[in-house]
Amino acid sequence: MQFACVFKRMLVVAACALGAVSTLAVGAASAEGRLKEILDRGAVRVGVQGALKPWGFPAPDGTLQGIEVDLGKSVADALGVKFEPVIITSANRMQFLQQGKIDVIIGGMYDTAERRKIVGMIEPAYWASGPSLMAKKGVIKNWKDLADKPVCGKQGLYYNKQVETDFKAKVIAFAGNTEAKEALRTGKCIAYLYDDVGIMADLDQPEWAEYEMPVAVLYNNPWASAVPLDELNKGWGVFMAGMAYRWQAGGTLIELERKWGLKQSDWFVEQNKKHHWDTGYLAPQK
Amino acid sequence: MSRRPFQLDPRLLVSGRVLSALDWRHGAALLVMFAASLTFASAQSAAAPPATPSALATLATWTPHILRGFVLNLVMSFLAMALATVLGIGLGLMQISPSRLLRLPARFFTLLLRNSPWLVILFAIMYFLPIEIRIPGGKPIEFPDWLKATLAFSLPVAGNVSEILRGAVNSIPTGQWESADGLAFTRAQTLRWIILPQCIRRAIPPWMNWYALLTLSTPMASIFSVHEAVWNAQSSMEAAGARPELLLPFYLFLLCLFFIYIYPIAICTRKLERKYAVAT
Amino acid sequence: MLELISPLFRELYDRTGLNFTVFYERYEYDRFVGGASVSLQLIFWSLLLSLIIGVLGAWSQNSQSRALRICADAYIQVFRNTPPMIQLLFFYFGLGAFTPAFDMGGYSQPIISAFGWAVLSLGIFGGAFNVEIFRSGLEAVPASTLEAAESLCFTRWQTYIYVSLPLAFRISLPALTNNLVSLAKTTSLAYVISVPEMTYVLNQVWSDNVNVPEMMWVLFLFYVGVITLLSYGLHALERRLALPGYGR
């Protein structure tokens, strides 16, 4: 009899659970005054990339390092709170932000019109990149040379299809960059399709001395940090916009570029000039 | 047991398997082979510029990071197996129920879970389960990616546990049900006191087999950036400059890692199988 | 085919927002058909290879050479006790680097493509299970039957091919069916080395068109369909070949 009882009880519990699940509401957190919340909490949670050198990648002891991590730390320092990095993926980052699991994304996110409907994109952007190619020297002259040739890429990048349809290339998309680059090195494809900034970082390494970036980017898309949409014009969003302006005008980004061994991109120099405030009027008039 | 000439042993027909020699020395020899190929693999990197550390040195630097990931593999495998066992027993009991209303849906779900590839179930769970569920008034229940992956791995195993249970119950001679009937046991009592205790013994070896298979599937979570051993290995390779000569030693190391964990389980499973095969 | 169904699915999209791109857009449809055909070929060749390996392995496990027996045993243990996904990555990236390739001007066509490595790796993985299954079948063949063959002056190989193997095959068919079906499911793992099979293709489609739920259904139904057909076929074979007088 005991068993029957247990079984019946299990059924009742299961039925209750089912009932509970059906009445669930999946809702978004509405954070009121995020800036105050962060200060009260004493920590800022920053969504960063986990495996993209040199933006966000692990150190051997498991902690994170990289440009985006440094940017996140500068936010924490300015607020005088603890820095808490949270690794995000392109699939979950906007959800994390909406649900309040992170306060800000500094994670290689393209600023696009569709995304602006979902999250609060901070202006000015802190980086920019666009699709380009890495290939053995002299093999590729322009994008049209890709016709009917295998091209290695990374899964989930939305310019893969564009390169397939516009240039008739056969894109073989791998799960990780290491794999895609290994496929290029062993000659499984004619070129490696990726963001120009990533390619430039690789070309600085001695292993890739025989390779080049033979084509110009198809387009340049800024990377913006983002806060929850309803925070964009409140304290938190305005504070982040100030940080982003300082990163550009104050030369933080150029410093970080140098620190992590990146080549200076033209977009960058131009942005720096644009945001630089001419303080010439402060000089004593003669 | 004496066999008549030209007579097949029906026991072998049912179990479909015979025990192969398995012992520690075998495993140790295989590990030596692994180590040898690891050294060979790192010798391949001699062509790299002298300033960069050798592939083996890089692997040594990142080993703690990969091992930390492996702990997550183990945690996922334990949780998923526990969940699969509970779900599987529930489904299995429904499958042997005399009520058609319980039996048919259970049969359908078991078949569905057993017939879909693990990877497809993983994709479905990862995309469709929300990150958190809010119960009105209560605290939100969070589903981080690794927990979702754990749930995804438990589902196909639950289908198989359900099938193991059904098979084990069906392998108990009808006479036992009838004698229990004769003693005025109810169906539930018969199950609880007579049938299921015998099933446990029969079900343990296949159950352990499924645990091993489940653990071997956990690396699939790396596709969704769950920070387990394979993802950590891949991110370490990226951090170490994505040098191609790293791939061979890193993947070999991962193979070793799983082998060291799974092989003793395989030996244990075989021992139990042999023990129970003799006992029956 | 596409002309026939495309208006239907286009209208479905316009009316309900259910976006089955692969059934009305030429580019995605071609991808889908390609993925289906690669998946089916992958399943066929991996199953075939695993069967061949199973037969040969079972033979070498029963051979008189000790070295051959040890090799067969080591093979089984290594491939049964490591994750198939890492095996695939290891084969493709680890060993793929050492195979010869033809220069095609800037890139090279390796002798073994990603598809080839997937077949090899999955075949070897599934084969490790098949060896054990066949061997258990062989061991169930009564010794007296083998003695009878010997007295008819059959050589060892002849006995294996004409007497033990056919019997063992029929004995081990139930276990074999299970393993082949599970291997067919495992082929979706070829996704990790970018073989353009169904999982990979639909993954591309949904990241291009942001229609994950619809494509997930297509993926799910494709595999459930293929696996059900396969297991139905194998079970029919099992019933035809069942040894009379045994089992239910």
PDB file of N, CA, C and O in Angstrom, chain C residues 18-70:
ATOM      1  N   LEU C  18       4.469  32.325 -39.892  1.00  0.00           N
ATOM      2  CA  LEU C  18       5.309  31.127 -39.795  1.00  0.00           C
ATOM      3  C   LEU C  18       6.223  31.092 -41.018  1.00  0.00           C
ATOM      4  O   LEU C  18       5.767  30.944 -42.141  1.00  0.00           O
ATOM      5  N   ASN C  19       7.510  31.233 -40.768  1.00  0.00           N
ATOM      6  CA  ASN C  19       8.424  31.478 -41.869  1.00  0.00           C
ATOM      7  C   ASN C  19       9.202  30.221 -42.238  1.00  0.00           C
ATOM      8  O   ASN C  19      10.302  29.990 -41.742  1.00  0.00           O
ATOM      9  N   PHE C  20       8.622  29.382 -43.105  1.00  0.00           N
ATOM     10  CA  PHE C  20       9.337  28.208 -43.576  1.00  0.00           C
ATOM     11  C   PHE C  20      10.115  28.563 -44.832  1.00  0.00           C
ATOM     12  O   PHE C  20       9.779  28.129 -45.925  1.00  0.00           O
ATOM     13  N   THR C  21      11.184  29.353 -44.654  1.00  0.00           N
ATOM     14  CA  THR C  21      11.946  29.833 -45.816  1.00  0.00           C
ATOM     15  C   THR C  21      12.348  28.713 -46.760  1.00  0.00           C
ATOM     16  O   THR C  21      12.351  28.896 -47.963  1.00  0.00           O
ATOM     17  N   VAL C  22      12.718  27.566 -46.181  1.00  0.00           N
ATOM     18  CA  VAL C  22      13.265  26.503 -47.023  1.00  0.00           C
ATOM     19  C   VAL C  22      12.232  25.951 -47.998  1.00  0.00           C
ATOM     20  O   VAL C  22      12.587  25.227 -48.917  1.00  0.00           O
ATOM     21  N   PHE C  23      10.951  26.281 -47.796  1.00  0.00           N
ATOM     22  CA  PHE C  23       9.937  25.737 -48.692  1.00  0.00           C
ATOM     23  C   PHE C  23       9.407  26.748 -49.691  1.00  0.00           C
ATOM     24  O   PHE C  23       8.502  26.450 -50.447  1.00  0.00           O
ATOM     25  N   TYR C  24       9.928  27.996 -49.675  1.00  0.00           N
ATOM     26  CA  TYR C  24       9.463  28.885 -50.742  1.00  0.00           C
ATOM     27  C   TYR C  24      10.560  29.741 -51.374  1.00  0.00           C
ATOM     28  O   TYR C  24      10.339  30.357 -52.398  1.00  0.00           O
ATOM     29  N   GLU C  25      11.750  29.750 -50.783  1.00  0.00           N
ATOM     30  CA  GLU C  25      12.791  30.586 -51.372  1.00  0.00           C
ATOM     31  C   GLU C  25      13.825  29.688 -52.044  1.00  0.00           C
ATOM     32  O   GLU C  25      14.306  28.734 -51.419  1.00  0.00           O
ATOM     33  N   ARG C  26      14.139  29.959 -53.297  1.00  0.00           N
ATOM     34  CA  ARG C  26      14.994  29.075 -54.082  1.00  0.00           C
ATOM     35  C   ARG C  26      16.325  28.776 -53.373  1.00  0.00           C
ATOM     36  O   ARG C  26      16.721  27.624 -53.213  1.00  0.00           O
ATOM     37  N   TYR C  27      16.996  29.830 -52.913  1.00  0.00           N
ATOM     38  CA  TYR C  27      18.321  29.677 -52.309  1.00  0.00           C
ATOM     39  C   TYR C  27      18.267  28.753 -51.079  1.00  0.00           C
ATOM     40  O   TYR C  27      19.062  27.826 -50.947  1.00  0.00           O
ATOM     41  N   GLU C  28      17.281  28.992 -50.216  1.00  0.00           N
ATOM     42  CA  GLU C  28      17.174  28.200 -48.993  1.00  0.00           C
ATOM     43  C   GLU C  28      16.694  26.780 -49.309  1.00  0.00           C
ATOM     44  O   GLU C  28      17.091  25.822 -48.655  1.00  0.00           O
ATOM     45  N   TYR C  29      15.829  26.665 -50.335  1.00  0.00           N
ATOM     46  CA  TYR C  29      15.327  25.349 -50.718  1.00  0.00           C
ATOM     47  C   TYR C  29      16.487  24.470 -51.193  1.00  0.00           C
ATOM     48  O   TYR C  29      16.605  23.307 -50.805  1.00  0.00           O
ATOM     49  N   ASP C  30      17.364  25.065 -52.023  1.00  0.00           N
ATOM     50  CA  ASP C  30      18.517  24.301 -52.511  1.00  0.00           C
ATOM     51  C   ASP C  30      19.400  23.853 -51.356  1.00  0.00           C
ATOM     52  O   ASP C  30      19.910  22.743 -51.337  1.00  0.00           O
ATOM     53  N   ARG C  31      19.570  24.760 -50.379  1.00  0.00           N
ATOM     54  CA  ARG C  31      20.350  24.406 -49.204  1.00  0.00           C
ATOM     55  C   ARG C  31      19.738  23.206 -48.494  1.00  0.00           C
ATOM     56  O   ARG C  31      20.417  22.258 -48.130  1.00  0.00           O
ATOM     57  N   PHE C  32      18.412  23.286 -48.312  1.00  0.00           N
ATOM     58  CA  PHE C  32      17.687  22.246 -47.594  1.00  0.00           C
ATOM     59  C   PHE C  32      17.827  20.896 -48.286  1.00  0.00           C
ATOM     60  O   PHE C  32      18.163  19.887 -47.662  1.00  0.00           O
ATOM     61  N   VAL C  33      17.603  20.887 -49.609  1.00  0.00           N
ATOM     62  CA  VAL C  33      17.686  19.629 -50.348  1.00  0.00           C
ATOM     63  C   VAL C  33      19.108  19.082 -50.267  1.00  0.00           C
ATOM     64  O   VAL C  33      19.329  17.887 -50.061  1.00  0.00           O
ATOM     65  N   GLY C  34      20.095  19.989 -50.396  1.00  0.00           N
ATOM     66  CA  GLY C  34      21.494  19.567 -50.282  1.00  0.00           C
ATOM     67  C   GLY C  34      21.763  18.943 -48.919  1.00  0.00           C
ATOM     68  O   GLY C  34      22.386  17.889 -48.819  1.00  0.00           O
ATOM     69  N   GLY C  35      21.261  19.596 -47.873  1.00  0.00           N
ATOM     70  CA  GLY C  35      21.473  19.091 -46.520  1.00  0.00           C
ATOM     71  C   GLY C  35      20.857  17.717 -46.340  1.00  0.00           C
ATOM     72  O   GLY C  35      21.472  16.817 -45.761  1.00  0.00           O
ATOM     73  N   ALA C  36      19.633  17.545 -46.875  1.00  0.00           N
ATOM     74  CA  ALA C  36      18.962  16.248 -46.738  1.00  0.00           C
ATOM     75  C   ALA C  36      19.778  15.167 -47.423  1.00  0.00           C
ATOM     76  O   ALA C  36      19.997  14.085 -46.872  1.00  0.00           O
ATOM     77  N   SER C  37      20.274  15.481 -48.628  1.00  0.00           N
ATOM     78  CA  SER C  37      20.997  14.449 -49.360  1.00  0.00           C
ATOM     79  C   SER C  37      22.325  14.126 -48.672  1.00  0.00           C
ATOM     80  O   SER C  37      22.707  12.966 -48.560  1.00  0.00           O
ATOM     81  N   VAL C  38      23.017  15.149 -48.157  1.00  0.00           N
ATOM     82  CA  VAL C  38      24.269  14.878 -47.439  1.00  0.00           C
ATOM     83  C   VAL C  38      24.007  14.036 -46.194  1.00  0.00           C
ATOM     84  O   VAL C  38      24.725  13.080 -45.916  1.00  0.00           O
ATOM     85  N   SER C  39      22.931  14.369 -45.465  1.00  0.00           N
ATOM     86  CA  SER C  39      22.603  13.607 -44.263  1.00  0.00           C
ATOM     87  C   SER C  39      22.371  12.140 -44.584  1.00  0.00           C
ATOM     88  O   SER C  39      22.889  11.257 -43.905  1.00  0.00           O
ATOM     89  N   LEU C  40      21.579  11.886 -45.639  1.00  0.00           N
ATOM     90  CA  LEU C  40      21.263  10.501 -45.975  1.00  0.00           C
ATOM     91  C   LEU C  40      22.521   9.752 -46.407  1.00  0.00           C
ATOM     92  O   LEU C  40      22.744   8.608 -46.016  1.00  0.00           O
ATOM     93  N   GLN C  41      23.354  10.419 -47.226  1.00  0.00           N
ATOM     94  CA  GLN C  41      24.594   9.760 -47.645  1.00  0.00           C
ATOM     95  C   GLN C  41      25.485   9.471 -46.449  1.00  0.00           C
ATOM     96  O   GLN C  41      26.085   8.402 -46.339  1.00  0.00           O
ATOM     97  N   LEU C  42      25.557  10.441 -45.546  1.00  0.00           N
ATOM     98  CA  LEU C  42      26.396  10.280 -44.365  1.00  0.00           C
ATOM     99  C   LEU C  42      25.936   9.076 -43.556  1.00  0.00           C
ATOM    100  O   LEU C  42      26.740   8.243 -43.131  1.00  0.00           O
ATOM    101  N   ILE C  43      24.609   8.963 -43.372  1.00  0.00           N
ATOM    102  CA  ILE C  43      24.075   7.836 -42.614  1.00  0.00           C
ATOM    103  C   ILE C  43      24.415   6.529 -43.310  1.00  0.00           C
ATOM    104  O   ILE C  43      24.950   5.601 -42.713  1.00  0.00           O
ATOM    105  N   PHE C  44      24.177   6.484 -44.630  1.00  0.00           N
ATOM    106  CA  PHE C  44      24.419   5.250 -45.380  1.00  0.00           C
ATOM    107  C   PHE C  44      25.876   4.802 -45.268  1.00  0.00           C
ATOM    108  O   PHE C  44      26.167   3.675 -44.882  1.00  0.00           O
ATOM    109  N   TRP C  45      26.801   5.706 -45.567  1.00  0.00           N
ATOM    110  CA  TRP C  45      28.209   5.299 -45.607  1.00  0.00           C
ATOM    111  C   TRP C  45      28.752   4.990 -44.214  1.00  0.00           C
ATOM    112  O   TRP C  45      29.556   4.063 -44.050  1.00  0.00           O
ATOM    113  N   SER C  46      28.340   5.756 -43.199  1.00  0.00           N
ATOM    114  CA  SER C  46      28.860   5.452 -41.856  1.00  0.00           C
ATOM    115  C   SER C  46      28.363   4.102 -41.369  1.00  0.00           C
ATOM    116  O   SER C  46      29.120   3.342 -40.774  1.00  0.00           O
ATOM    117  N   LEU C  47      27.080   3.799 -41.650  1.00  0.00           N
ATOM    118  CA  LEU C  47      26.561   2.507 -41.212  1.00  0.00           C
ATOM    119  C   LEU C  47      27.309   1.377 -41.926  1.00  0.00           C
ATOM    120  O   LEU C  47      27.716   0.403 -41.307  1.00  0.00           O
ATOM    121  N   LEU C  48      27.515   1.559 -43.238  1.00  0.00           N
ATOM    122  CA  LEU C  48      28.198   0.526 -44.018  1.00  0.00           C
ATOM    123  C   LEU C  48      29.607   0.306 -43.468  1.00  0.00           C
ATOM    124  O   LEU C  48      30.022  -0.827 -43.218  1.00  0.00           O
ATOM    125  N   LEU C  49      30.339   1.410 -43.272  1.00  0.00           N
ATOM    126  CA  LEU C  49      31.709   1.292 -42.773  1.00  0.00           C
ATOM    127  C   LEU C  49      31.725   0.624 -41.400  1.00  0.00           C
ATOM    128  O   LEU C  49      32.562  -0.242 -41.136  1.00  0.00           O
ATOM    129  N   SER C  50      30.771   0.987 -40.546  1.00  0.00           N
ATOM    130  CA  SER C  50      30.782   0.418 -39.201  1.00  0.00           C
ATOM    131  C   SER C  50      30.514  -1.085 -39.264  1.00  0.00           C
ATOM    132  O   SER C  50      31.068  -1.854 -38.487  1.00  0.00           O
ATOM    133  N   LEU C  51      29.691  -1.520 -40.233  1.00  0.00           N
ATOM    134  CA  LEU C  51      29.422  -2.954 -40.373  1.00  0.00           C
ATOM    135  C   LEU C  51      30.671  -3.693 -40.830  1.00  0.00           C
ATOM    136  O   LEU C  51      31.020  -4.751 -40.298  1.00  0.00           O
ATOM    137  N   ILE C  52      31.364  -3.100 -41.829  1.00  0.00           N
ATOM    138  CA  ILE C  52      32.582  -3.741 -42.333  1.00  0.00           C
ATOM    139  C   ILE C  52      33.607  -3.861 -41.211  1.00  0.00           C
ATOM    140  O   ILE C  52      34.207  -4.912 -40.995  1.00  0.00           O
ATOM    141  N   ILE C  53      33.762  -2.752 -40.455  1.00  0.00           N
ATOM    142  CA  ILE C  53      34.715  -2.780 -39.345  1.00  0.00           C
ATOM    143  C   ILE C  53      34.299  -3.815 -38.314  1.00  0.00           C
ATOM    144  O   ILE C  53      35.133  -4.558 -37.785  1.00  0.00           O
ATOM    145  N   GLY C  54      32.995  -3.916 -38.073  1.00  0.00           N
ATOM    146  CA  GLY C  54      32.505  -4.898 -37.110  1.00  0.00           C
ATOM    147  C   GLY C  54      32.880  -6.312 -37.513  1.00  0.00           C
ATOM    148  O   GLY C  54      33.390  -7.094 -36.707  1.00  0.00           O
ATOM    149  N   VAL C  55      32.667  -6.653 -38.806  1.00  0.00           N
ATOM    150  CA  VAL C  55      32.967  -8.005 -39.285  1.00  0.00           C
ATOM    151  C   VAL C  55      34.465  -8.287 -39.179  1.00  0.00           C
ATOM    152  O   VAL C  55      34.891  -9.310 -38.634  1.00  0.00           O
ATOM    153  N   LEU C  56      35.273  -7.336 -39.677  1.00  0.00           N
ATOM    154  CA  LEU C  56      36.726  -7.546 -39.651  1.00  0.00           C
ATOM    155  C   LEU C  56      37.243  -7.604 -38.214  1.00  0.00           C
ATOM    156  O   LEU C  56      38.093  -8.431 -37.884  1.00  0.00           O
ATOM    157  N   GLY C  57      36.722  -6.711 -37.374  1.00  0.00           N
ATOM    158  CA  GLY C  57      37.194  -6.659 -35.990  1.00  0.00           C
ATOM    159  C   GLY C  57      36.858  -7.933 -35.244  1.00  0.00           C
ATOM    160  O   GLY C  57      37.685  -8.464 -34.500  1.00  0.00           O
ATOM    161  N   ALA C  58      35.638  -8.436 -35.447  1.00  0.00           N
ATOM    162  CA  ALA C  58      35.252  -9.664 -34.764  1.00  0.00           C
ATOM    163  C   ALA C  58      36.149 -10.809 -35.219  1.00  0.00           C
ATOM    164  O   ALA C  58      36.556 -11.652 -34.428  1.00  0.00           O
ATOM    165  N   TRP C  59      36.476 -10.803 -36.514  1.00  0.00           N
ATOM    166  CA  TRP C  59      37.387 -11.820 -37.040  1.00  0.00           C
ATOM    167  C   TRP C  59      38.742 -11.718 -36.347  1.00  0.00           C
ATOM    168  O   TRP C  59      39.289 -12.710 -35.872  1.00  0.00           O
ATOM    169  N   SER C  60      39.275 -10.508 -36.216  1.00  0.00           N
ATOM    170  CA  SER C  60      40.620 -10.393 -35.645  1.00  0.00           C
ATOM    171  C   SER C  60      40.601 -10.651 -34.143  1.00  0.00           C
ATOM    172  O   SER C  60      41.595 -11.072 -33.576  1.00  0.00           O
ATOM    173  N   GLN C  61      39.462 -10.436 -33.501  1.00  0.00           N
ATOM    174  CA  GLN C  61      39.410 -10.743 -32.068  1.00  0.00           C
ATOM    175  C   GLN C  61      39.444 -12.235 -31.824  1.00  0.00           C
ATOM    176  O   GLN C  61      39.843 -12.682 -30.759  1.00  0.00           O
ATOM    177  N   ASN C  62      38.995 -13.010 -32.823  1.00  0.00           N
ATOM    178  CA  ASN C  62      39.037 -14.459 -32.676  1.00  0.00           C
ATOM    179  C   ASN C  62      40.274 -15.064 -33.322  1.00  0.00           C
ATOM    180  O   ASN C  62      40.399 -16.262 -33.405  1.00  0.00           O
ATOM    181  N   SER C  63      41.172 -14.220 -33.836  1.00  0.00           N
ATOM    182  CA  SER C  63      42.292 -14.760 -34.600  1.00  0.00           C
ATOM    183  C   SER C  63      43.328 -15.348 -33.658  1.00  0.00           C
ATOM    184  O   SER C  63      43.300 -15.140 -32.447  1.00  0.00           O
ATOM    185  N   GLN C  64      44.276 -16.095 -34.255  1.00  0.00           N
ATOM    186  CA  GLN C  64      45.275 -16.745 -33.417  1.00  0.00           C
ATOM    187  C   GLN C  64      46.410 -15.797 -33.059  1.00  0.00           C
ATOM    188  O   GLN C  64      47.141 -16.026 -32.119  1.00  0.00           O
ATOM    189  N   SER C  65      46.549 -14.709 -33.861  1.00  0.00           N
ATOM    190  CA  SER C  65      47.641 -13.774 -33.581  1.00  0.00           C
ATOM    191  C   SER C  65      47.305 -12.926 -32.358  1.00  0.00           C
ATOM    192  O   SER C  65      46.258 -12.279 -32.305  1.00  0.00           O
ATOM    193  N   ARG C  66      48.200 -12.926 -31.386  1.00  0.00           N
ATOM    194  CA  ARG C  66      47.944 -12.207 -30.149  1.00  0.00           C
ATOM    195  C   ARG C  66      47.955 -10.704 -30.398  1.00  0.00           C
ATOM    196  O   ARG C  66      47.125  -9.961 -29.877  1.00  0.00           O
ATOM    197  N   ALA C  67      48.908 -10.270 -31.260  1.00  0.00           N
ATOM    198  CA  ALA C  67      49.046  -8.840 -31.550  1.00  0.00           C
ATOM    199  C   ALA C  67      47.748  -8.290 -32.138  1.00  0.00           C
ATOM    200  O   ALA C  67      47.260  -7.221 -31.755  1.00  0.00           O
ATOM    201  N   LEU C  68      47.174  -9.053 -33.067  1.00  0.00           N
ATOM    202  CA  LEU C  68      45.947  -8.623 -33.731  1.00  0.00           C
ATOM    203  C   LEU C  68      44.812  -8.511 -32.714  1.00  0.00           C
ATOM    204  O   LEU C  68      44.036  -7.547 -32.724  1.00  0.00           O
ATOM    205  N   ARG C  69      44.767  -9.503 -31.796  1.00  0.00           N
ATOM    206  CA  ARG C  69      43.706  -9.476 -30.777  1.00  0.00           C
ATOM    207  C   ARG C  69      43.839  -8.245 -29.891  1.00  0.00           C
ATOM    208  O   ARG C  69      42.867  -7.568 -29.597  1.00  0.00           O
ATOM    209  N   ILE C  70      45.089  -7.951 -29.508  1.00  0.00           N
ATOM    210  CA  ILE C  70      45.316  -6.811 -28.616  1.00  0.00           C
ATOM    211  C   ILE C  70      44.938  -5.508 -29.323  1.00  0.00           C
ATOM    212  O   ILE C  70      44.285  -4.629 -28.751  1.00  0.00           O
TER     213      ILE C  70
END
